[in-house]
Every structure is written in structure tokens, then in C-alpha cells.
Amino acid sequence: MSRPARSGLGVLAAAALAACAPGPAPSADETDAAPLEADVALRDRVVDMMRLAWGGYVEHAWGRDEVHPVSGTASDWHAVPLGLTAVDALDTLHLMGLTAERDAAAGWLRDELDPTADITVSAFETNIRVLGGLLSGHALLDDPALLAQAVRLGDALLPAFDSPTGMPYRSVNLSTGAVSQPRTSAADAGTWLLELAYLSAQTGDPRYEAAARGALDALDALVPANDLPFTEVDVEQGRITLPLAQVGGGVDSWLEYLFKGSLQLGDATLRSRWERMLAAANSALAEETDDGLWYGYADLESGVLNAPVTGALACFWPGLLALAGDLERGARHTDACVAAREAYGLLPDAFLYRDLTVVSANHELRPELAESLFVMWRLTGDPRWRARGVDLLDALDALARVEGGYTVLTDVRTGARGDATPSFFFAETLKYLFLLYADGDVLPLDAWVFNTEAHPLPIRR
Ligand code: DMJ
């Protein structure tokens, strides 16, 4: 195990500086510690997991959206595939040095992907997976053809924002621009700035960033006086349709993009919105148990905690707390997620955190625990986070590994397996596990910010 030398203060200072003051973030060599060293054996173990899973995709689902590794079949989200797994895997393959595989994925995205196909898509999912993957591919490979595809897709997504409030409809047709589903989650509405600001910076066209900022402004106008986040809105009527305060699915990446947007762009307004809502969440939603710190559900108006519910998705929140400077809460909340994973084997999608009663028993190969372990490791150099990552690798191999890759579980209580590998397993789960054991100067956190699908984008200098 490599030395726990890095204090994390350099990165945190960089984050604070970058977020509060417009201007350059310190470069890695301006911070106060040498990079953390790779654990080569564990890093290579993760690369082998990627080889296995990617091999199954290539054999059974090349160019399709997702592979089903048990049956050896493939499926698509729409009538025309968007190559979800290829675009989500591209930057992970690159970081892992799997260059032939990366080049094949990039070739498909350049030559086969049709960003203006006549299909009605989830605007949010298409942004975080496809646009995010094309843009990080361009950022890492400096490939103008990937940027050209990103511009076509960005233009096809922009009609989604054509609502009376400026918040995006949930669905948009990539060919006609026809929109549908005005009732949407706060996360769907507020998870655009990282991708669209980078697209504006790369093209010189301000429309993309302006659309994302307009949506964040409209969401902010609905935040109640108690500063708690809400879960659903109607983008035509400009009103909250689900007054549930929480930080998990439906809210999660809205808050994530307030902080990460402030980091990416050095934007003090976003930073102060983040700090207000963070303080409200810490005061109304946080609860201590024997396992550590959790965040539950509260009534939006009263702020009264009324359901001790969480799930695999919400285990991104400890990493975000730490990235934003609260290492203490970040560690206690990561500890709680780790304790739940130990109890279940792999995390179910929903459970009651006081007694770990299962609410939704499925496990989806989600990345959030790996993400928080990675951030905690990078910021503290404490070897226990890498050790908890080994436990997670062991659990994935014991419970989810099949002949042609890794599959979801339908019930963590019985270990019953499903037959699917979501594309975020390639984009996020394996990337964060790889980075947990890679050299600390691979994608340093003072130079790169990860979109909510783990696609890295440069911090603006
Ligand atoms: C991913 O698509 C993204 O991380 C998103 O923000 C939340 N859900 C999945 C992974 O669980």
C-alpha cells in the first residue's frame, strides 16, 4: 500500500480558491504535497475487470446501448442506438491505456453515432452520458471529430430548454426538437452546466452555457426560505410538484452541479447557492446512527425529517461533502455507506438506514460508493479508503461477476442475478475504482472536475 502522505489541504485550498475567486486554480505543482502513488496490483485488477466487461460488450452488443452478459444479448433505449456503452466507456478505456479498444469506441462515435436521429430521448441521460462522454473524449484525446459530434448533439438538445421557465422538458426529439414531459425532477432540470459551459468554451457559442444557467436560475427561484432542495418541478407552470426535501435520486446532481459548477467556472453565485442549501441539508436531513452519518427525507415546508430512507445512489453525497471541504462529515457518511455495503454484500437501491431494512432490493452496479472512496482517498491519503475499495472489488467479483462480465442483482438478500450491465458501470464504477489505485497525478482534482457520469472536464483557468 502506498504512503498516506498527502494532507489533502493543497487540493482543498485549490478547490476553495477556484470556487470563490474567478481566475486560475493552482496547478498540481503549486500544491503542498507530492502525488499519491499507484497500487499497481489493484489498479491492474480493475483494468482486468474492464477488459472482461468490455470484451462481453464487444462480442455481444457492439454499437448497441447495453449488453446483457448472462444471455449474451444486447438492447437499446430507443429505435436508433446511441452507443451508450461505447460513449460511456471511451474515457475509461483511455485512462486505463487500453488504446486499441479506445480507438474502436472513438471510431464508432465518429462514424456511426447519429446525434440527430429521429428518437425521443431523456434530455438528462443523453446529456450526462452521450454529450458528457463526447466532451471528455475530446478533452482527453483532442479529437475535433468528437467535438463536432458533441456540437450536433448539443444543438439537438437545446430545444428542451424552450419552456416558459427556461427549465428543460424531460424529453426531447433529437431530430424535430419536439418536447414532452413538463413534469421533471430537479436533477433532470439542474444537471447541465458542466457539459454546456465546456461546450460553449470550446465553440465560442454562449447559447449552451446560457441555457444551463437559465435552468439553474429558475430552480433557484423556487427554493423555499428554509433553503431545502425539492425533488420535482413542472417546467411550464414553474411550480414544485413533489415537495420532498432530500439529497438522493431526483435531487442529487442538481446540488452536485451547483458546487462543481462553482469549481469549474470560479463562480461565486453558484458557490453561495450551494453553501445555503448544504447548510440547510446538514441541519434538517442529517442523522447519526451507530454506522455513521446519514441523510434522510424531510417535508419541504416544515423541514421535519419524516423518513429515514436512503440508497446506493445517495452514497455519492459523502464524496461531494468532502470535495467541498467537509472531510469530517464526508468520512462519517462514507463510513455509514461502507457499513451498509458490508451488511448487504452490495448496496440495494433503497433501504432504511436506522435498521437497514431493505426497501428496493435490486443492486444496479452503481458507482456512488466507489466515487466517495476515491474522493476520500485523493483528499486524505488515508489507506483505509483503499482497503474499503478492496472489499468492494471482492464483493463485485463474488456476487456480480459472470462469464462475460458483470451483472446487476435483482435481490441483494438472496444474491439473485439479473442480466444487464448499465453503461455507467463502464463510465463510473470501474473508472472510480481504477482512479482509487492509480497515481494521484492522473486527473488531479485541482485541474479536472467529473460530470455526474464521471466524465472528466477541465477546470476553467
Ligand atoms: C448515473 O447515470 C449518474 O451518476 C447519475 O447522476 C445518477 N445515476 C447513475 C448512476 O447510479
PDB file of N, CA, C and O in Angstrom, residues 386-444:
ATOM      1  N   ARG A 386      -8.643   2.941   0.493  1.00  0.00           N
ATOM      2  CA  ARG A 386      -8.254   1.923  -0.495  1.00  0.00           C
ATOM      3  C   ARG A 386      -8.629   0.516  -0.001  1.00  0.00           C
ATOM      4  O   ARG A 386      -9.053  -0.329  -0.798  1.00  0.00           O
ATOM      5  N   ALA A 387      -8.489   0.280   1.281  1.00  0.00           N
ATOM      6  CA  ALA A 387      -8.841  -1.046   1.818  1.00  0.00           C
ATOM      7  C   ALA A 387     -10.343  -1.314   1.666  1.00  0.00           C
ATOM      8  O   ALA A 387     -10.756  -2.427   1.321  1.00  0.00           O
ATOM      9  N   ARG A 388     -11.162  -0.292   1.883  1.00  0.00           N
ATOM     10  CA  ARG A 388     -12.616  -0.477   1.700  1.00  0.00           C
ATOM     11  C   ARG A 388     -12.934  -0.706   0.216  1.00  0.00           C
ATOM     12  O   ARG A 388     -13.892  -1.374  -0.133  1.00  0.00           O
ATOM     13  N   GLY A 389     -12.102  -0.159  -0.651  1.00  0.00           N
ATOM     14  CA  GLY A 389     -12.262  -0.410  -2.084  1.00  0.00           C
ATOM     15  C   GLY A 389     -11.969  -1.869  -2.426  1.00  0.00           C
ATOM     16  O   GLY A 389     -12.633  -2.460  -3.289  1.00  0.00           O
ATOM     17  N   VAL A 390     -10.982  -2.467  -1.750  1.00  0.00           N
ATOM     18  CA  VAL A 390     -10.700  -3.895  -1.980  1.00  0.00           C
ATOM     19  C   VAL A 390     -11.914  -4.727  -1.583  1.00  0.00           C
ATOM     20  O   VAL A 390     -12.305  -5.680  -2.284  1.00  0.00           O
ATOM     21  N   ASP A 391     -12.539  -4.372  -0.462  1.00  0.00           N
ATOM     22  CA  ASP A 391     -13.753  -5.099  -0.048  1.00  0.00           C
ATOM     23  C   ASP A 391     -14.827  -5.000  -1.136  1.00  0.00           C
ATOM     24  O   ASP A 391     -15.532  -5.978  -1.409  1.00  0.00           O
ATOM     25  N   LEU A 392     -14.945  -3.829  -1.731  1.00  0.00           N
ATOM     26  CA  LEU A 392     -15.945  -3.648  -2.785  1.00  0.00           C
ATOM     27  C   LEU A 392     -15.583  -4.469  -4.034  1.00  0.00           C
ATOM     28  O   LEU A 392     -16.449  -5.120  -4.640  1.00  0.00           O
ATOM     29  N   LEU A 393     -14.308  -4.466  -4.404  1.00  0.00           N
ATOM     30  CA  LEU A 393     -13.874  -5.290  -5.546  1.00  0.00           C
ATOM     31  C   LEU A 393     -14.195  -6.762  -5.283  1.00  0.00           C
ATOM     32  O   LEU A 393     -14.697  -7.476  -6.172  1.00  0.00           O
ATOM     33  N   ASP A 394     -13.889  -7.217  -4.066  1.00  0.00           N
ATOM     34  CA  ASP A 394     -14.161  -8.621  -3.720  1.00  0.00           C
ATOM     35  C   ASP A 394     -15.660  -8.927  -3.822  1.00  0.00           C
ATOM     36  O   ASP A 394     -16.059  -9.992  -4.309  1.00  0.00           O
ATOM     37  N   ALA A 395     -16.469  -8.002  -3.342  1.00  0.00           N
ATOM     38  CA  ALA A 395     -17.925  -8.224  -3.388  1.00  0.00           C
ATOM     39  C   ALA A 395     -18.421  -8.271  -4.833  1.00  0.00           C
ATOM     40  O   ALA A 395     -19.258  -9.108  -5.187  1.00  0.00           O
ATOM     41  N   LEU A 396     -17.914  -7.380  -5.677  1.00  0.00           N
ATOM     42  CA  LEU A 396     -18.323  -7.396  -7.092  1.00  0.00           C
ATOM     43  C   LEU A 396     -17.935  -8.719  -7.739  1.00  0.00           C
ATOM     44  O   LEU A 396     -18.715  -9.321  -8.487  1.00  0.00           O
ATOM     45  N   ASP A 397     -16.708  -9.181  -7.429  1.00  0.00           N
ATOM     46  CA  ASP A 397     -16.261 -10.440  -8.039  1.00  0.00           C
ATOM     47  C   ASP A 397     -17.052 -11.634  -7.504  1.00  0.00           C
ATOM     48  O   ASP A 397     -17.358 -12.572  -8.235  1.00  0.00           O
ATOM     49  N   ALA A 398     -17.391 -11.603  -6.222  1.00  0.00           N
ATOM     50  CA  ALA A 398     -18.104 -12.743  -5.627  1.00  0.00           C
ATOM     51  C   ALA A 398     -19.567 -12.772  -6.049  1.00  0.00           C
ATOM     52  O   ALA A 398     -20.134 -13.848  -6.268  1.00  0.00           O
ATOM     53  N   LEU A 399     -20.175 -11.611  -6.183  1.00  0.00           N
ATOM     54  CA  LEU A 399     -21.635 -11.577  -6.327  1.00  0.00           C
ATOM     55  C   LEU A 399     -22.116 -11.210  -7.731  1.00  0.00           C
ATOM     56  O   LEU A 399     -23.215 -11.610  -8.121  1.00  0.00           O
ATOM     57  N   ALA A 400     -21.336 -10.433  -8.466  1.00  0.00           N
ATOM     58  CA  ALA A 400     -21.849  -9.880  -9.726  1.00  0.00           C
ATOM     59  C   ALA A 400     -21.089 -10.341 -10.959  1.00  0.00           C
ATOM     60  O   ALA A 400     -21.499 -10.060 -12.077  1.00  0.00           O
ATOM     61  N   ARG A 401     -19.967 -11.038 -10.775  1.00  0.00           N
ATOM     62  CA  ARG A 401     -19.167 -11.451 -11.926  1.00  0.00           C
ATOM     63  C   ARG A 401     -19.776 -12.686 -12.578  1.00  0.00           C
ATOM     64  O   ARG A 401     -20.122 -13.647 -11.897  1.00  0.00           O
ATOM     65  N   VAL A 402     -19.884 -12.621 -13.904  1.00  0.00           N
ATOM     66  CA  VAL A 402     -20.365 -13.773 -14.677  1.00  0.00           C
ATOM     67  C   VAL A 402     -19.344 -14.025 -15.785  1.00  0.00           C
ATOM     68  O   VAL A 402     -18.354 -13.305 -15.909  1.00  0.00           O
ATOM     69  N   GLU A 403     -19.598 -15.021 -16.596  1.00  0.00           N
ATOM     70  CA  GLU A 403     -18.595 -15.401 -17.583  1.00  0.00           C
ATOM     71  C   GLU A 403     -18.216 -14.239 -18.509  1.00  0.00           C
ATOM     72  O   GLU A 403     -17.054 -14.024 -18.799  1.00  0.00           O
ATOM     73  N   GLY A 404     -19.213 -13.475 -18.922  1.00  0.00           N
ATOM     74  CA  GLY A 404     -18.932 -12.417 -19.896  1.00  0.00           C
ATOM     75  C   GLY A 404     -18.915 -11.026 -19.317  1.00  0.00           C
ATOM     76  O   GLY A 404     -19.101 -10.056 -20.049  1.00  0.00           O
ATOM     77  N   GLY A 405     -18.703 -10.861 -18.014  1.00  0.00           N
ATOM     78  CA  GLY A 405     -18.654  -9.514 -17.448  1.00  0.00           C
ATOM     79  C   GLY A 405     -19.230  -9.436 -16.046  1.00  0.00           C
ATOM     80  O   GLY A 405     -18.997 -10.308 -15.206  1.00  0.00           O
ATOM     81  N   TYR A 406     -20.012  -8.381 -15.811  1.00  0.00           N
ATOM     82  CA  TYR A 406     -20.630  -8.142 -14.503  1.00  0.00           C
ATOM     83  C   TYR A 406     -22.101  -7.827 -14.720  1.00  0.00           C
ATOM     84  O   TYR A 406     -22.456  -7.125 -15.676  1.00  0.00           O
ATOM     85  N   THR A 407     -22.947  -8.353 -13.823  1.00  0.00           N
ATOM     86  CA  THR A 407     -24.383  -8.123 -13.987  1.00  0.00           C
ATOM     87  C   THR A 407     -24.999  -7.524 -12.736  1.00  0.00           C
ATOM     88  O   THR A 407     -24.472  -7.695 -11.626  1.00  0.00           O
ATOM     89  N   VAL A 408     -26.109  -6.849 -12.918  1.00  0.00           N
ATOM     90  CA  VAL A 408     -26.919  -6.358 -11.807  1.00  0.00           C
ATOM     91  C   VAL A 408     -27.459  -7.545 -11.004  1.00  0.00           C
ATOM     92  O   VAL A 408     -27.514  -8.672 -11.503  1.00  0.00           O
ATOM     93  N   LEU A 409     -27.855  -7.278  -9.763  1.00  0.00           N
ATOM     94  CA  LEU A 409     -28.558  -8.270  -8.951  1.00  0.00           C
ATOM     95  C   LEU A 409     -30.023  -7.852  -8.853  1.00  0.00           C
ATOM     96  O   LEU A 409     -30.324  -6.656  -8.765  1.00  0.00           O
ATOM     97  N   THR A 410     -30.917  -8.829  -8.851  1.00  0.00           N
ATOM     98  CA  THR A 410     -32.330  -8.474  -8.672  1.00  0.00           C
ATOM     99  C   THR A 410     -32.699  -8.440  -7.194  1.00  0.00           C
ATOM    100  O   THR A 410     -33.704  -7.826  -6.821  1.00  0.00           O
ATOM    101  N   ASP A 411     -31.898  -9.114  -6.344  1.00  0.00           N
ATOM    102  CA  ASP A 411     -32.203  -9.106  -4.905  1.00  0.00           C
ATOM    103  C   ASP A 411     -30.916  -9.345  -4.118  1.00  0.00           C
ATOM    104  O   ASP A 411     -30.357 -10.447  -4.166  1.00  0.00           O
ATOM    105  N   VAL A 412     -30.470  -8.311  -3.410  1.00  0.00           N
ATOM    106  CA  VAL A 412     -29.217  -8.460  -2.649  1.00  0.00           C
ATOM    107  C   VAL A 412     -29.373  -9.423  -1.484  1.00  0.00           C
ATOM    108  O   VAL A 412     -28.379  -9.934  -0.960  1.00  0.00           O
ATOM    109  N   ARG A 413     -30.627  -9.689  -1.053  1.00  0.00           N
ATOM    110  CA  ARG A 413     -30.823 -10.590   0.098  1.00  0.00           C
ATOM    111  C   ARG A 413     -30.592 -12.041  -0.291  1.00  0.00           C
ATOM    112  O   ARG A 413     -30.141 -12.853   0.506  1.00  0.00           O
ATOM    113  N   THR A 414     -30.908 -12.385  -1.538  1.00  0.00           N
ATOM    114  CA  THR A 414     -30.742 -13.769  -1.986  1.00  0.00           C
ATOM    115  C   THR A 414     -29.541 -13.929  -2.905  1.00  0.00           C
ATOM    116  O   THR A 414     -29.122 -15.041  -3.197  1.00  0.00           O
ATOM    117  N   GLY A 415     -29.013 -12.814  -3.396  1.00  0.00           N
ATOM    118  CA  GLY A 415     -27.934 -12.881  -4.386  1.00  0.00           C
ATOM    119  C   GLY A 415     -28.429 -13.198  -5.783  1.00  0.00           C
ATOM    120  O   GLY A 415     -27.625 -13.468  -6.686  1.00  0.00           O
ATOM    121  N   ALA A 416     -29.752 -13.161  -5.986  1.00  0.00           N
ATOM    122  CA  ALA A 416     -30.304 -13.477  -7.320  1.00  0.00           C
ATOM    123  C   ALA A 416     -29.787 -12.474  -8.351  1.00  0.00           C
ATOM    124  O   ALA A 416     -29.811 -11.260  -8.128  1.00  0.00           O
ATOM    125  N   ARG A 417     -29.336 -13.003  -9.473  1.00  0.00           N
ATOM    126  CA  ARG A 417     -28.745 -12.154 -10.506  1.00  0.00           C
ATOM    127  C   ARG A 417     -29.735 -11.798 -11.588  1.00  0.00           C
ATOM    128  O   ARG A 417     -30.577 -12.605 -11.972  1.00  0.00           O
ATOM    129  N   GLY A 418     -29.576 -10.585 -12.109  1.00  0.00           N
ATOM    130  CA  GLY A 418     -30.298 -10.191 -13.302  1.00  0.00           C
ATOM    131  C   GLY A 418     -29.409 -10.448 -14.506  1.00  0.00           C
ATOM    132  O   GLY A 418     -28.529 -11.317 -14.478  1.00  0.00           O
ATOM    133  N   ASP A 419     -29.602  -9.664 -15.558  1.00  0.00           N
ATOM    134  CA  ASP A 419     -28.838  -9.871 -16.787  1.00  0.00           C
ATOM    135  C   ASP A 419     -28.663  -8.534 -17.492  1.00  0.00           C
ATOM    136  O   ASP A 419     -29.280  -8.277 -18.525  1.00  0.00           O
ATOM    137  N   ALA A 420     -27.855  -7.653 -16.918  1.00  0.00           N
ATOM    138  CA  ALA A 420     -27.630  -6.346 -17.549  1.00  0.00           C
ATOM    139  C   ALA A 420     -26.375  -5.714 -16.965  1.00  0.00           C
ATOM    140  O   ALA A 420     -26.047  -5.912 -15.794  1.00  0.00           O
ATOM    141  N   THR A 421     -25.669  -4.973 -17.813  1.00  0.00           N
ATOM    142  CA  THR A 421     -24.553  -4.145 -17.356  1.00  0.00           C
ATOM    143  C   THR A 421     -24.876  -2.710 -17.760  1.00  0.00           C
ATOM    144  O   THR A 421     -24.692  -2.335 -18.928  1.00  0.00           O
ATOM    145  N   PRO A 422     -25.351  -1.895 -16.830  1.00  0.00           N
ATOM    146  CA  PRO A 422     -25.638  -0.499 -17.173  1.00  0.00           C
ATOM    147  C   PRO A 422     -24.376   0.202 -17.675  1.00  0.00           C
ATOM    148  O   PRO A 422     -23.265  -0.099 -17.222  1.00  0.00           O
ATOM    149  N   SER A 423     -24.555   1.160 -18.581  1.00  0.00           N
ATOM    150  CA  SER A 423     -23.369   1.795 -19.167  1.00  0.00           C
ATOM    151  C   SER A 423     -22.559   2.555 -18.123  1.00  0.00           C
ATOM    152  O   SER A 423     -21.344   2.731 -18.270  1.00  0.00           O
ATOM    153  N   PHE A 424     -23.202   2.998 -17.024  1.00  0.00           N
ATOM    154  CA  PHE A 424     -22.423   3.730 -16.017  1.00  0.00           C
ATOM    155  C   PHE A 424     -21.431   2.834 -15.275  1.00  0.00           C
ATOM    156  O   PHE A 424     -20.541   3.345 -14.601  1.00  0.00           O
ATOM    157  N   PHE A 425     -21.580   1.516 -15.378  1.00  0.00           N
ATOM    158  CA  PHE A 425     -20.553   0.630 -14.794  1.00  0.00           C
ATOM    159  C   PHE A 425     -19.210   0.879 -15.490  1.00  0.00           C
ATOM    160  O   PHE A 425     -18.161   0.882 -14.849  1.00  0.00           O
ATOM    161  N   PHE A 426     -19.255   1.109 -16.818  1.00  0.00           N
ATOM    162  CA  PHE A 426     -18.036   1.393 -17.584  1.00  0.00           C
ATOM    163  C   PHE A 426     -17.557   2.832 -17.358  1.00  0.00           C
ATOM    164  O   PHE A 426     -16.372   3.089 -17.264  1.00  0.00           O
ATOM    165  N   ALA A 427     -18.514   3.754 -17.316  1.00  0.00           N
ATOM    166  CA  ALA A 427     -18.146   5.176 -17.196  1.00  0.00           C
ATOM    167  C   ALA A 427     -17.664   5.515 -15.802  1.00  0.00           C
ATOM    168  O   ALA A 427     -16.709   6.287 -15.641  1.00  0.00           O
ATOM    169  N   GLU A 428     -18.334   4.962 -14.799  1.00  0.00           N
ATOM    170  CA  GLU A 428     -18.144   5.469 -13.438  1.00  0.00           C
ATOM    171  C   GLU A 428     -17.555   4.436 -12.493  1.00  0.00           C
ATOM    172  O   GLU A 428     -16.516   4.667 -11.874  1.00  0.00           O
ATOM    173  N   THR A 429     -18.242   3.296 -12.339  1.00  0.00           N
ATOM    174  CA  THR A 429     -17.841   2.343 -11.300  1.00  0.00           C
ATOM    175  C   THR A 429     -16.401   1.911 -11.522  1.00  0.00           C
ATOM    176  O   THR A 429     -15.563   1.985 -10.607  1.00  0.00           O
ATOM    177  N   LEU A 430     -16.100   1.460 -12.734  1.00  0.00           N
ATOM    178  CA  LEU A 430     -14.737   0.991 -12.999  1.00  0.00           C
ATOM    179  C   LEU A 430     -13.748   2.137 -13.063  1.00  0.00           C
ATOM    180  O   LEU A 430     -12.586   1.984 -12.666  1.00  0.00           O
ATOM    181  N   LYS A 431     -14.176   3.312 -13.523  1.00  0.00           N
ATOM    182  CA  LYS A 431     -13.244   4.454 -13.565  1.00  0.00           C
ATOM    183  C   LYS A 431     -12.846   4.885 -12.161  1.00  0.00           C
ATOM    184  O   LYS A 431     -11.663   5.096 -11.867  1.00  0.00           O
ATOM    185  N   TYR A 432     -13.838   5.033 -11.276  1.00  0.00           N
ATOM    186  CA  TYR A 432     -13.503   5.481  -9.918  1.00  0.00           C
ATOM    187  C   TYR A 432     -12.665   4.432  -9.182  1.00  0.00           C
ATOM    188  O   TYR A 432     -11.762   4.786  -8.416  1.00  0.00           O
ATOM    189  N   LEU A 433     -12.949   3.155  -9.417  1.00  0.00           N
ATOM    190  CA  LEU A 433     -12.122   2.120  -8.771  1.00  0.00           C
ATOM    191  C   LEU A 433     -10.702   2.150  -9.326  1.00  0.00           C
ATOM    192  O   LEU A 433      -9.724   2.005  -8.583  1.00  0.00           O
ATOM    193  N   PHE A 434     -10.566   2.348 -10.632  1.00  0.00           N
ATOM    194  CA  PHE A 434      -9.229   2.478 -11.244  1.00  0.00           C
ATOM    195  C   PHE A 434      -8.488   3.668 -10.633  1.00  0.00           C
ATOM    196  O   PHE A 434      -7.323   3.566 -10.220  1.00  0.00           O
ATOM    197  N   LEU A 435      -9.161   4.801 -10.539  1.00  0.00           N
ATOM    198  CA  LEU A 435      -8.506   6.015 -10.026  1.00  0.00           C
ATOM    199  C   LEU A 435      -8.156   5.889  -8.544  1.00  0.00           C
ATOM    200  O   LEU A 435      -7.202   6.509  -8.072  1.00  0.00           O
ATOM    201  N   LEU A 436      -8.920   5.080  -7.822  1.00  0.00           N
ATOM    202  CA  LEU A 436      -8.614   4.849  -6.400  1.00  0.00           C
ATOM    203  C   LEU A 436      -7.224   4.236  -6.231  1.00  0.00           C
ATOM    204  O   LEU A 436      -6.555   4.471  -5.227  1.00  0.00           O
ATOM    205  N   TYR A 437      -6.792   3.456  -7.223  1.00  0.00           N
ATOM    206  CA  TYR A 437      -5.495   2.761  -7.126  1.00  0.00           C
ATOM    207  C   TYR A 437      -4.446   3.309  -8.095  1.00  0.00           C
ATOM    208  O   TYR A 437      -3.324   2.804  -8.116  1.00  0.00           O
ATOM    209  N   ALA A 438      -4.817   4.318  -8.875  1.00  0.00           N
ATOM    210  CA  ALA A 438      -3.867   4.897  -9.832  1.00  0.00           C
ATOM    211  C   ALA A 438      -2.998   5.950  -9.142  1.00  0.00           C
ATOM    212  O   ALA A 438      -3.245   6.340  -7.993  1.00  0.00           O
ATOM    213  N   ASP A 439      -1.979   6.417  -9.849  1.00  0.00           N
ATOM    214  CA  ASP A 439      -1.186   7.545  -9.361  1.00  0.00           C
ATOM    215  C   ASP A 439      -2.095   8.746  -9.100  1.00  0.00           C
ATOM    216  O   ASP A 439      -3.042   8.991  -9.861  1.00  0.00           O
ATOM    217  N   GLY A 440      -1.739   9.524  -8.080  1.00  0.00           N
ATOM    218  CA  GLY A 440      -2.555  10.689  -7.750  1.00  0.00           C
ATOM    219  C   GLY A 440      -2.498  11.795  -8.786  1.00  0.00           C
ATOM    220  O   GLY A 440      -3.320  12.701  -8.763  1.00  0.00           O
ATOM    221  N   ASP A 441      -1.535  11.737  -9.704  1.00  0.00           N
ATOM    222  CA  ASP A 441      -1.490  12.793 -10.720  1.00  0.00           C
ATOM    223  C   ASP A 441      -2.266  12.425 -11.986  1.00  0.00           C
ATOM    224  O   ASP A 441      -2.216  13.146 -12.976  1.00  0.00           O
ATOM    225  N   VAL A 442      -2.994  11.308 -11.949  1.00  0.00           N
ATOM    226  CA  VAL A 442      -3.935  11.023 -13.039  1.00  0.00           C
ATOM    227  C   VAL A 442      -5.218  11.808 -12.738  1.00  0.00           C
ATOM    228  O   VAL A 442      -5.870  11.564 -11.719  1.00  0.00           O
ATOM    229  N   LEU A 443      -5.562  12.755 -13.588  1.00  0.00           N
ATOM    230  CA  LEU A 443      -6.729  13.618 -13.383  1.00  0.00           C
ATOM    231  C   LEU A 443      -6.727  14.258 -11.990  1.00  0.00           C
ATOM    232  O   LEU A 443      -7.624  13.995 -11.168  1.00  0.00           O
ATOM    233  N   PRO A 444      -5.750  15.119 -11.692  1.00  0.00           N
ATOM    234  CA  PRO A 444      -5.729  15.773 -10.380  1.00  0.00           C
ATOM    235  C   PRO A 444      -6.992  16.608 -10.153  1.00  0.00           C
ATOM    236  O   PRO A 444      -7.511  17.238 -11.077  1.00  0.00           O
TER     237      PRO A 444
END
